[in-house]
XYZ file of C-alpha atoms in Angstrom:
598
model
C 1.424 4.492 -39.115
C 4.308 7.283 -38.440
C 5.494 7.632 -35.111
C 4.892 10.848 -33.004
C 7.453 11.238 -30.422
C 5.855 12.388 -26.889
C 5.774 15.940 -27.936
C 3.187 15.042 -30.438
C -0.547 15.077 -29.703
C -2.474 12.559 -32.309
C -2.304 9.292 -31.561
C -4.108 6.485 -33.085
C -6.159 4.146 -31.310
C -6.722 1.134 -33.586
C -9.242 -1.357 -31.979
C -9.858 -5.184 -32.599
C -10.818 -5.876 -36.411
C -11.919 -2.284 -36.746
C -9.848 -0.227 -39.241
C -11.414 2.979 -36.908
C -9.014 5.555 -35.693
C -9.570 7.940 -32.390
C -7.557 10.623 -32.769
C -6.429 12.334 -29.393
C -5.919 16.281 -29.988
C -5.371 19.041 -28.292
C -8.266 21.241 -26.927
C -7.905 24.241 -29.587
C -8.171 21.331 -32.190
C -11.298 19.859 -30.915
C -13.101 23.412 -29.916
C -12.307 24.307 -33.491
C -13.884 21.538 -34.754
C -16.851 20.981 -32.668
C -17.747 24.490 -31.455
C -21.336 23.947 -31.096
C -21.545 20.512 -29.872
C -22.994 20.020 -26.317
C -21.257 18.343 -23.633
C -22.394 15.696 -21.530
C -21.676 14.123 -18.418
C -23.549 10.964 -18.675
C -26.995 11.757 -19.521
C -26.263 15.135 -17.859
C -25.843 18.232 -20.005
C -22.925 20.734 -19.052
C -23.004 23.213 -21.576
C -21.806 24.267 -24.931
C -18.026 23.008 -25.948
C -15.561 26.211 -26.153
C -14.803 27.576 -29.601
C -11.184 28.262 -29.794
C -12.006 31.962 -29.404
C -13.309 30.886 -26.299
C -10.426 28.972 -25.330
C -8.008 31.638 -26.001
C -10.224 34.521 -24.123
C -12.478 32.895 -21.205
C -11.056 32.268 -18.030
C -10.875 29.046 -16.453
C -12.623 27.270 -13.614
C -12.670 24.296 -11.545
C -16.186 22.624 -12.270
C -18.175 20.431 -9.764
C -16.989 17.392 -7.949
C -18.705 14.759 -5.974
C -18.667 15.017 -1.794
C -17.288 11.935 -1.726
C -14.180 12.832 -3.280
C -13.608 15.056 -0.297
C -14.374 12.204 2.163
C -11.787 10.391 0.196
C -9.081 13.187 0.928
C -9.805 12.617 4.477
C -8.898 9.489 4.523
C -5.666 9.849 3.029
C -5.192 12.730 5.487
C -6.059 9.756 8.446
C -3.517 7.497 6.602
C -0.924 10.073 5.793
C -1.148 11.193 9.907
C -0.407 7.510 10.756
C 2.136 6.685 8.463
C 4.061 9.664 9.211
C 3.298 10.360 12.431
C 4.883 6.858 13.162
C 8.086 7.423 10.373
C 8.767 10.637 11.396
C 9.749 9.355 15.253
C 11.706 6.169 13.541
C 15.062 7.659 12.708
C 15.178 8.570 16.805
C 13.958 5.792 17.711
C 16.343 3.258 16.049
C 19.962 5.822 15.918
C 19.949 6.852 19.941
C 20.189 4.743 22.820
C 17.307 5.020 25.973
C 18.987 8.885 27.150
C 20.409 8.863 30.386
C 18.271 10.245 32.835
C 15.006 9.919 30.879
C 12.028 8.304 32.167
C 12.922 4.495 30.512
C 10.240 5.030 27.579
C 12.342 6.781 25.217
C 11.932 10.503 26.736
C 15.145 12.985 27.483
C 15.623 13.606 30.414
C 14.430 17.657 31.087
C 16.703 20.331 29.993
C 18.479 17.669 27.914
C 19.860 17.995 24.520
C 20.141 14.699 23.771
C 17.502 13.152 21.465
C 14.966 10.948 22.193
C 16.071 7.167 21.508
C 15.036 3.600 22.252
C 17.287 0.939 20.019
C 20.585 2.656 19.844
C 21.726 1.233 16.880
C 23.504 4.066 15.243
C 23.424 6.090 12.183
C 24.207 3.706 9.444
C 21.715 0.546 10.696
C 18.821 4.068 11.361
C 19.339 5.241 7.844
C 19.513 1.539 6.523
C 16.066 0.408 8.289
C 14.440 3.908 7.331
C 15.176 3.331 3.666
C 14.328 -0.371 3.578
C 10.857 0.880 4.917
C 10.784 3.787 2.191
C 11.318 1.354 -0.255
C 9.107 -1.107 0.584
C 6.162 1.580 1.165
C 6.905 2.809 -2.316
C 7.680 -0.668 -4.126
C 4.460 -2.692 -2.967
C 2.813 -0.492 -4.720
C 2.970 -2.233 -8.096
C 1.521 -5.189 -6.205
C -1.226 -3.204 -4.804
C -1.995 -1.495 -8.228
C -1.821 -4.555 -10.040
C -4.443 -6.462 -7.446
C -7.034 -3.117 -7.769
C -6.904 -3.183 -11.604
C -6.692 -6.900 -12.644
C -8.191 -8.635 -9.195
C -10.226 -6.412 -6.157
C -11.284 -2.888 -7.660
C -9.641 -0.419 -5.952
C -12.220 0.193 -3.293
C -11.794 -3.028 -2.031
C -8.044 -2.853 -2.191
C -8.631 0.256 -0.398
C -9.902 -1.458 2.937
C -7.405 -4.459 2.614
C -4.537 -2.080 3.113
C -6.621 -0.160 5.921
C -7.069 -3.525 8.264
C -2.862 -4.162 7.553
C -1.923 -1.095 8.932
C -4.131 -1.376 11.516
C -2.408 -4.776 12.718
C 1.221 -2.995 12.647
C -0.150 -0.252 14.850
C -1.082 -2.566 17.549
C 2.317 -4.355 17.101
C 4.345 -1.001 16.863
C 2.427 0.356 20.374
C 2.947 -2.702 22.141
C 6.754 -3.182 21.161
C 7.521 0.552 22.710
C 6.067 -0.073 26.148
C 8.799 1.186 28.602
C 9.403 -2.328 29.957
C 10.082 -3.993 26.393
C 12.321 -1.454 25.849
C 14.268 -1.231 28.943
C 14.656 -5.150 28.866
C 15.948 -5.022 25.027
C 13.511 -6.813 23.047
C 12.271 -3.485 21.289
C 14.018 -4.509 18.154
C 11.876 -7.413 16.958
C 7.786 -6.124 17.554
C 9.761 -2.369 16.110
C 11.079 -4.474 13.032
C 7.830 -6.797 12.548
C 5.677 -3.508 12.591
C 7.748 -1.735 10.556
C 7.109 -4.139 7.584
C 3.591 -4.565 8.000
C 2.736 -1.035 7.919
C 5.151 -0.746 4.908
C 3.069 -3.313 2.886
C -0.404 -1.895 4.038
C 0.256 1.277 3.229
C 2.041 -0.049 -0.359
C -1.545 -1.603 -0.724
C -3.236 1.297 0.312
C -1.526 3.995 -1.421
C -1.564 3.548 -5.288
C -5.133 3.398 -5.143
C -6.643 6.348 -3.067
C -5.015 9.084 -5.688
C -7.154 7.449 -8.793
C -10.089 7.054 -6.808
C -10.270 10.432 -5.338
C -9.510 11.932 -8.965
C -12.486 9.662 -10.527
C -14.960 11.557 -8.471
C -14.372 14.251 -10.934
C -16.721 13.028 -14.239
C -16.767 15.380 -16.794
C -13.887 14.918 -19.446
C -14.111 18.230 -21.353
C -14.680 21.860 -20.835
C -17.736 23.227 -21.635
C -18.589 27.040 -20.974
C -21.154 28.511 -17.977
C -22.527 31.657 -17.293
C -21.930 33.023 -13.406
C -24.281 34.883 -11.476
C -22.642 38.004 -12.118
C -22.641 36.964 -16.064
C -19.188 36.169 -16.634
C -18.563 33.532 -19.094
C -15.996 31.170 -18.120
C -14.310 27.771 -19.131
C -15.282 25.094 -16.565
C -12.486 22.867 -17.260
C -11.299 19.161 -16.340
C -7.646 19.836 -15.975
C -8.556 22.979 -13.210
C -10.598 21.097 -11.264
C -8.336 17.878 -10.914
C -5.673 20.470 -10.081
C -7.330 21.881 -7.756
C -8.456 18.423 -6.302
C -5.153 16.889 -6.689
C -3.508 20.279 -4.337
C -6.365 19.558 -1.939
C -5.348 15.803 -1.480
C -1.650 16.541 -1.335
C -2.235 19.477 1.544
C -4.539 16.705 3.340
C -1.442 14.146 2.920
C 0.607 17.390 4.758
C -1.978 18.222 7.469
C -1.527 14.444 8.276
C 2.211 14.518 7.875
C 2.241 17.302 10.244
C 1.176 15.104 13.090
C 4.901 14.165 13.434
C 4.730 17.397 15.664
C 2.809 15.674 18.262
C 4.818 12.534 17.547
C 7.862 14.272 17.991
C 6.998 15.797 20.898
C 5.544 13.149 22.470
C 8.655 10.912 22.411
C 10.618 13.751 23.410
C 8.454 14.232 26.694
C 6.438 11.178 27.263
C 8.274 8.438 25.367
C 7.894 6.745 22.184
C 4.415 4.088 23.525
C 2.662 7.519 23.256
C 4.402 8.723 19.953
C 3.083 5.388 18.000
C -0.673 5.345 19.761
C -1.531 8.900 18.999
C -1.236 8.236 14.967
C -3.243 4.452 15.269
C -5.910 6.454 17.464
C -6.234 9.098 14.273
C -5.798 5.558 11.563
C -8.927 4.282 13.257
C -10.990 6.854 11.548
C -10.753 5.790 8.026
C -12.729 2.878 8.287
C -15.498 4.665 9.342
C -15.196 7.274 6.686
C -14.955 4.817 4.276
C -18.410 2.943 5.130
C -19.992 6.264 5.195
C -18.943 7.273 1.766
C -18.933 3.688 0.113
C -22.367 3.933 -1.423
C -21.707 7.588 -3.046
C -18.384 6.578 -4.296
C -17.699 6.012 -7.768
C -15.715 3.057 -8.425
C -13.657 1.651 -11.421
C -14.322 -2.141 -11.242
C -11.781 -4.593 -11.651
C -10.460 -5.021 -15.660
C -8.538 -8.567 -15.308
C -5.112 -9.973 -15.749
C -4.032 -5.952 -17.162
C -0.463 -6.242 -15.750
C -0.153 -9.804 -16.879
C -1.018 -9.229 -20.653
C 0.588 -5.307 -20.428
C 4.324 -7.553 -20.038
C 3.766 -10.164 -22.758
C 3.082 -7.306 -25.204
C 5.916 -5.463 -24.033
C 7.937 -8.446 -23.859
C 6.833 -10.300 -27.412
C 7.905 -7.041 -29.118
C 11.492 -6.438 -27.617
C 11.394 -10.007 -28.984
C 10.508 -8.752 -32.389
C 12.131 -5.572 -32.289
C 15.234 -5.264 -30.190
C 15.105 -1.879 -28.359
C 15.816 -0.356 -31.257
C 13.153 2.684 -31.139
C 11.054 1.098 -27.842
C 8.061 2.801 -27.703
C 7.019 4.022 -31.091
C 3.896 3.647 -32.919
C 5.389 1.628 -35.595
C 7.186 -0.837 -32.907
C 3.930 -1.805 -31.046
C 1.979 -2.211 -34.367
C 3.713 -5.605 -34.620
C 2.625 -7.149 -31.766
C -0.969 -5.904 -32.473
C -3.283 -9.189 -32.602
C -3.781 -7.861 -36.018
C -0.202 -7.685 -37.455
C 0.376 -10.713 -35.604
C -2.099 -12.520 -37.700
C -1.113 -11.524 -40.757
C 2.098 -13.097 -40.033
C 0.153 -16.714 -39.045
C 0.672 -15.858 -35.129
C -2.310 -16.838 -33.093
C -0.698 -17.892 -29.918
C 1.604 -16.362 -27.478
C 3.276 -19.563 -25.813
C 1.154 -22.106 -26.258
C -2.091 -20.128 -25.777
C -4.421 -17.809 -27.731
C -3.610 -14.256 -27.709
C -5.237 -12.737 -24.483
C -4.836 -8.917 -26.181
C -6.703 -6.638 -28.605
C -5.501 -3.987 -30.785
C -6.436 -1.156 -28.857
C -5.053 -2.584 -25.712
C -1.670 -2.861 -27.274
C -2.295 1.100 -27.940
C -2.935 1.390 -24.406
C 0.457 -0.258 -23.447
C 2.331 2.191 -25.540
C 0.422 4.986 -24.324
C 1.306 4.203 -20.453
C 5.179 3.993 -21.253
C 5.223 7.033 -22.976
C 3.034 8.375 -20.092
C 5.741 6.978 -17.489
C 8.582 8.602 -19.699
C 9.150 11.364 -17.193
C 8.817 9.477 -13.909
C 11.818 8.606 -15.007
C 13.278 11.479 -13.628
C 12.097 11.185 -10.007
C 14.341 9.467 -8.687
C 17.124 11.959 -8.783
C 14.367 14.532 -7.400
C 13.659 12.377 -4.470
C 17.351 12.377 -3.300
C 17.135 16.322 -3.409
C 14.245 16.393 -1.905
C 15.156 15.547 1.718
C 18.701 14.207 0.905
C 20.075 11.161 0.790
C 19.384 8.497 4.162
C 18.596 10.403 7.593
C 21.825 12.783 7.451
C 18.619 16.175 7.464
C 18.066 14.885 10.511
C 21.407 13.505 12.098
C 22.265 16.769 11.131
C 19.812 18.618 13.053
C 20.851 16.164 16.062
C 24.219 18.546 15.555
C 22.941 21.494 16.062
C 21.402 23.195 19.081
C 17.810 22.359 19.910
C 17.078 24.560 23.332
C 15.147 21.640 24.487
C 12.893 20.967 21.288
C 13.278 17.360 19.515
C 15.739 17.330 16.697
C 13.269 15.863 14.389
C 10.628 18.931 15.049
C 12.335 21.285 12.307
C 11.265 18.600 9.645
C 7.686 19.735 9.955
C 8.157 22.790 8.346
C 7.420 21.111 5.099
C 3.614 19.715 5.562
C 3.754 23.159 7.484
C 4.806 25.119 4.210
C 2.582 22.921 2.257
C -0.547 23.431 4.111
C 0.023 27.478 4.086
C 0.693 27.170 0.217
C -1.367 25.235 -1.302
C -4.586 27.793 -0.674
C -2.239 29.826 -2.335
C -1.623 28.305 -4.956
C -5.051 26.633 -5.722
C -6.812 30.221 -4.956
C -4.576 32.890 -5.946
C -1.552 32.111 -8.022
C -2.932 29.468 -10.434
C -6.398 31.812 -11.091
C -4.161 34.539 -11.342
C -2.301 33.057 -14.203
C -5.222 31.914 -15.483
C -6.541 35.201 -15.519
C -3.573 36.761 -17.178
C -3.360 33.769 -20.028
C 0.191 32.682 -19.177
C 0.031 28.960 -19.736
C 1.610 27.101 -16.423
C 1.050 23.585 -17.513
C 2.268 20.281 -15.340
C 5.755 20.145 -17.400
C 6.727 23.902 -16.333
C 5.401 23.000 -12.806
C 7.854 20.140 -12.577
C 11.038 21.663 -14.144
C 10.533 24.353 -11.081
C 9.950 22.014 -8.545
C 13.232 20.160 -9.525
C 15.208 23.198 -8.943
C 13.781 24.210 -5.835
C 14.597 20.728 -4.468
C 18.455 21.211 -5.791
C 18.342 24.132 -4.123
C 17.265 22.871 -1.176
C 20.328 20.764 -1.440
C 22.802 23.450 -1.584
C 21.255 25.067 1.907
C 22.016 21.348 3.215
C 25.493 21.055 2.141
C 26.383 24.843 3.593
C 24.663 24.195 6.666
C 26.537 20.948 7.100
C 29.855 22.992 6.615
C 28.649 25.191 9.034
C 28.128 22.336 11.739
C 31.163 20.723 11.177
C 33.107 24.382 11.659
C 31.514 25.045 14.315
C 31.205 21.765 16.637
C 33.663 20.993 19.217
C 34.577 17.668 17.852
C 34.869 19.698 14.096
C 34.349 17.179 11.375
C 33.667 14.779 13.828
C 30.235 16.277 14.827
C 27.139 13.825 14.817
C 28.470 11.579 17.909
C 30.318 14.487 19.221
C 30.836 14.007 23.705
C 32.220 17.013 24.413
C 31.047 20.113 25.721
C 26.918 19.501 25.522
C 27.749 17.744 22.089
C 26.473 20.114 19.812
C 27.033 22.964 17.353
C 26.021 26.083 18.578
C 24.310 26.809 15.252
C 20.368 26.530 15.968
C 18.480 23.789 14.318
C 15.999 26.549 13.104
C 18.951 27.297 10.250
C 17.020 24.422 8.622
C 13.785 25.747 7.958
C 14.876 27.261 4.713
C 15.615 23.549 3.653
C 12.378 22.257 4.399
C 10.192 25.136 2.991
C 11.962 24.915 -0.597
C 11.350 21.115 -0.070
C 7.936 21.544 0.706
C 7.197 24.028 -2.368
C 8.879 21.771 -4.990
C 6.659 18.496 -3.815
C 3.944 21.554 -4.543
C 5.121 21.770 -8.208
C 6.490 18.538 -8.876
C 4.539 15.522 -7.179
C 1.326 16.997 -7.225
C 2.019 17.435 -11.013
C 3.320 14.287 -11.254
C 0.004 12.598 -9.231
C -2.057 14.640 -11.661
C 0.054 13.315 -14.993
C -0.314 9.499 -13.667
C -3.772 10.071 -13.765
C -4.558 11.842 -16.909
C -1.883 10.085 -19.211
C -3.299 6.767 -18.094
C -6.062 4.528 -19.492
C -8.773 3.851 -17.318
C -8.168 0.240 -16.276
C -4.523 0.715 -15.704
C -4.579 3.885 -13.329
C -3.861 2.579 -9.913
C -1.069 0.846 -11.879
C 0.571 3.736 -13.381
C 0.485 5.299 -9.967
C 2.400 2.773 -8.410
C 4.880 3.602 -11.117
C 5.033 6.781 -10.032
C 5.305 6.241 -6.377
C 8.132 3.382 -7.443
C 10.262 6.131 -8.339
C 10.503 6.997 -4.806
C 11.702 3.473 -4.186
C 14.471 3.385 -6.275
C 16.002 6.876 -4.757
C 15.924 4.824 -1.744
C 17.422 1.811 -3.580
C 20.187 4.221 -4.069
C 20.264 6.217 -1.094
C 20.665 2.308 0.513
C 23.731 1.385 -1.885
C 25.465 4.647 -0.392
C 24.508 4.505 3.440
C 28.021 3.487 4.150
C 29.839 6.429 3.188
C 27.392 8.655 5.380
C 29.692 9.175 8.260
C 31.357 12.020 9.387
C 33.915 13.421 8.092
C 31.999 13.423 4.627
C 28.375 14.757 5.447
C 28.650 17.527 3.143
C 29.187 15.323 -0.067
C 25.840 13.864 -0.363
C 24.209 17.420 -0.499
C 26.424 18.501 -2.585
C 26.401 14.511 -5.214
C 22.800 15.511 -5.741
C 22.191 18.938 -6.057
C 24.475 19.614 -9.024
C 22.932 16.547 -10.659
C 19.379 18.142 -9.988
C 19.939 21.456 -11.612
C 21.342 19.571 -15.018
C 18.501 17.244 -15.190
C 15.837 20.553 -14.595
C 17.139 21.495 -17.850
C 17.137 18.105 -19.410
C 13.791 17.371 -18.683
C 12.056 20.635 -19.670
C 14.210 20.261 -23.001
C 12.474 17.026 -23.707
C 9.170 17.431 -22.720
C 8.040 21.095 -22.684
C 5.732 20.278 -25.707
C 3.381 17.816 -23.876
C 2.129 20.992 -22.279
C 0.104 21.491 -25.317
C -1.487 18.243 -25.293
C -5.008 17.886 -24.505
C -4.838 16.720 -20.556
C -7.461 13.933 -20.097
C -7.269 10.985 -22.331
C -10.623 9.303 -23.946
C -10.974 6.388 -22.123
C -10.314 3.143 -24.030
C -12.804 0.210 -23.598
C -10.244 -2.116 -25.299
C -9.791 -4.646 -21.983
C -13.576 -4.386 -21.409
C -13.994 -5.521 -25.014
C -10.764 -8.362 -23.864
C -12.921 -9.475 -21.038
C -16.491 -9.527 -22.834
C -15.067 -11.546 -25.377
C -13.511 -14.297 -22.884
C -17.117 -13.977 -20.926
C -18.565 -15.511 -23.728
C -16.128 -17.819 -24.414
């Protein structure tokens, strides 16, 4: 079999014994060749499949999706307003002391610039605890993909993570009452918390996206008359878009309860900042036993990750790395080709693997290919440790928290995603200028690098204009603080905000699509582990943020970012073209029938 490189769009699915190939083309292909054929969702009929006429001069629509897949982006909106609502207060929280004159819970005193603050444990140990929780939220993942898909079903999984974080919101409340604080034992029930909530919502997380995207059925487009007899293209790819922009502006409406967060450690102290997001948390498991009878669910498909590394590992034994991921360097760990050369046993025991699921391994790694890339994103996108917000701590506040500017992105994402979803996307659409999930992601890494560059001048700017100069995030004299306003950052954040837009929503939708069906809480996690190593890195580097060097780390990423916008729309800009949902293989279903009757 040749090998097609990921710009290609056949592939070969070669299952068990059978010699029986499924090709996987693009959508002019298969309207070309099945013009007249109905389409189906279950027992359902749709409508007529496009003929490439069709495809080339119909506009496109979202089709139908099921209510509960709404629900379901409420509940990520519950868990999203928790997580964040308690994160965004954390940097505070752990850098600055108790402020002198403040009320003992965290508070400023009135009229104060000074932060809120509890631990006072500085800049470096802030960023250093922040990070370790990034990572963690973004690494557990795996685990919690790997126990949906092989163990739980991601439903279940679903309400595992829910009761977790709602333990480490109990802790987190009762480790910032004023007198825990004041006597110095915030530190441990803070830390304790902290890692709890991390691994709930690394349970939590990898599975909501696929679940939510699920509720959408129909794999193909198929055409429908309006009311006012237009002719469109109800299509798969447009509605999980427009699902997928939906979810992500629910994740921001919840992110953008770090307002009330902020404020309310500014003003009250921070026992009120961490009870207002666990009073919102307590929603989802309501929402969830209301929906969990309408919900469709993917059950669990057995040991996936276990048998997805002995494939990958048995042929890097065979093969080297020489050409990792081709066609041709899978085929010989298929069962098949493994038999023919008198293998039957991997390690003492019979091979656990079909042929087809050995096409589904290579078809995930190609899939993951550009995730790759994330990690250098992430560290644009919101730079590297807390220095967005130490340096907002800089600058002159008026009063307001120096963490309140950050919530200009789930601001910008909330106003722009209707935008997007209703009039710039359909207006492409309408115009036939193709703005596929590849182009969406090149932009999105340049508006993060961009976002970058504001950092690094408004750093400059800080340190010019502070009255300890370079010397300007523990600065004592004067009121301590650049006269530049923190408001200079909203810039920042918006271009932040409108990249995650382009680039992780794309990137949510591409885990999804690219993905067979039994592995797709898995391949999310990959995609949220990205995130995890830019805070691997960010970590390694959380020494050298101290003044007078603030600039550097704006600057270390942002030239990096524009190269690899070009890199990566160099590589990939012909996946594009590729049809966008996969046919789901039944090759572990046909794994796990066989071993049932075993």
């Amino acid at each position: 079999m040749a090998y097609h490189s990921p710009h290609d769009f056949i592939e070969s699915n070669l299952s068990g014994g059978d010699r029986k190939a499924t090709f996987t083309v693009s959508d002019e292909e298969k309207a070309s060749s099945s013009a007249t054929e109905p389409v189906y969702d279950g027992d359902q009929y749709l409508g007529q499949a496009p003929t490439k006429e069709e495809l080339n001069t119909l506009r496109k629509v979202a089709g139908p999706v099921s209510g509960s897949g709404y629900w379901l982006c409420t509940v990520e909106f519950a868990e999203r307003a928790s997580y964040y609502g308690c994160s965004w207060v954390f940097q505070n929280f752990i850098q600055y002391p108790l402020p002198p004159g403040g009320n003992g819970a965290g508070a400023s005193a009135p009229g104060s610039e000074k932060p809120a603050g509890a631990l006072g444990q500085g800049l470096q140990v802030s960023s250093a605890l922040t990070l370790l929780f990034k990572f963690l939220a973004y690494c557990i993942p795996i685990f919690g993909g790997w126990l949906a898909d092989t163990r739980l079903g991601r439903y279940k999984t679903i309400c595992i993570g829910v009761v977790i974080c709602g333990v480490s919101h109990i802790i987190m409340v009762v480790g910032a009452i004023p007198s825990i604080l004041q006597a110095g034992h915030g530190m441990a029930p803070f830390i304790v918390s902290l890692l709890i909530l991390a691994f709930g919502a690394g349970i939590f997380k990898p599975n909501i996206s696929p679940t939510v995207m699920e509720q959408v059925t129909f794999k193909h487009p198929y055409i429908k008359t309006l009311k006012s007899g237009e002719r469109v293209i109800v299509d798969p790819e447009t509605t999980i878009q427009r699902l997928t922009l939906t979810f992500y502006a629910l994740i921001n409406v919840g992110a953008f309860f770090g307002l009330a967060t902020s404020y309310a450690a500014k003003r009250v102290g921070y026992w009120l900042a961490f009870l207002l997001p666990g009073i919102i948390y307590f929603l989802m498991p309501i929402i969830l036993a209301l929906v969990y009878k309408k919900t469709i669910k993917t059950p669990p498909q057995g040991n996936i990750l276990g048998d997805t590394l002995r494939v990958i590992k048995l042929a890097i034994r065979q093969n080297g790395f020489r050409k990792f991921g081709s066609v041709a360097y899978f085929d010989s760990v298929k069962p098949s080709e493994l038999a023919r050369k008198g293998i039957a046993s991997y390690k003492g025991k019979p091979i656990s693997w079909n042929d087809g699921f050995v096409d589904d391994v290579r078809r995930t790694l190609v899939a993951c290919q550009i995730f790759l890339f994330y990690p250098l994103y992430w560290l644009n996108n919101g730079g590297i440790g807390s220095i967005t917000n130490s340096q907002a701590g800089s600058m002159t506040t008026k009063g307001a928290p120096n963490d309140l500017v950050s919530n200009f992105n789930p601001l910008t994402i909330i106003i722009a995603s209707p935008i997007l979803n209703y009039g710039l996307y359909p207006l492409l659409r309408k115009h036939r200028i193709e703005f596929g999930p590849i182009k969406r992601i090149t932009v999105g890494f340049v508006l993060a690098a961009l976002s970058c560059v504001i950092g690094a001048i408004l750093q400059w700017r800080v340190y010019e204009t502070s009255p300890c100069g370079y010397h300007a995030t523990e600065c004592d004299i004067g009121n301590g603080v650049s006269p530049l306003s923190v408001w200079a950052q909203i810039p920042m954040y918006v271009l932040q905000a409108l990249s995650e837009l382009f680039a992780v929503v794309s990137g949510y939708e591409l885990s999804f699509s690219r993905s067979p069906k039994s592995m797709r809480a898995l391949v999310v996690a990959l995609f949220l582990f990205m995130s995890a190593l830019s805070s691997a890195i960010s970590q390694a580097v959380v020494p050298a943020l101290a003044d007078p060097h603030l600039i550097w780390p704006f600057v270390g990423t942002a030239i990096p970012g524009v190269l690899l916008a070009g890199v990566f729309y160099w590589m990939y800009r012909d996946l594009d073209k590729e049809t966008f949902l996969r046919e789901d293989s039944d090759s572990q279903q046909e794994i796990l029938s066989e071993k049932e009757k075993n």
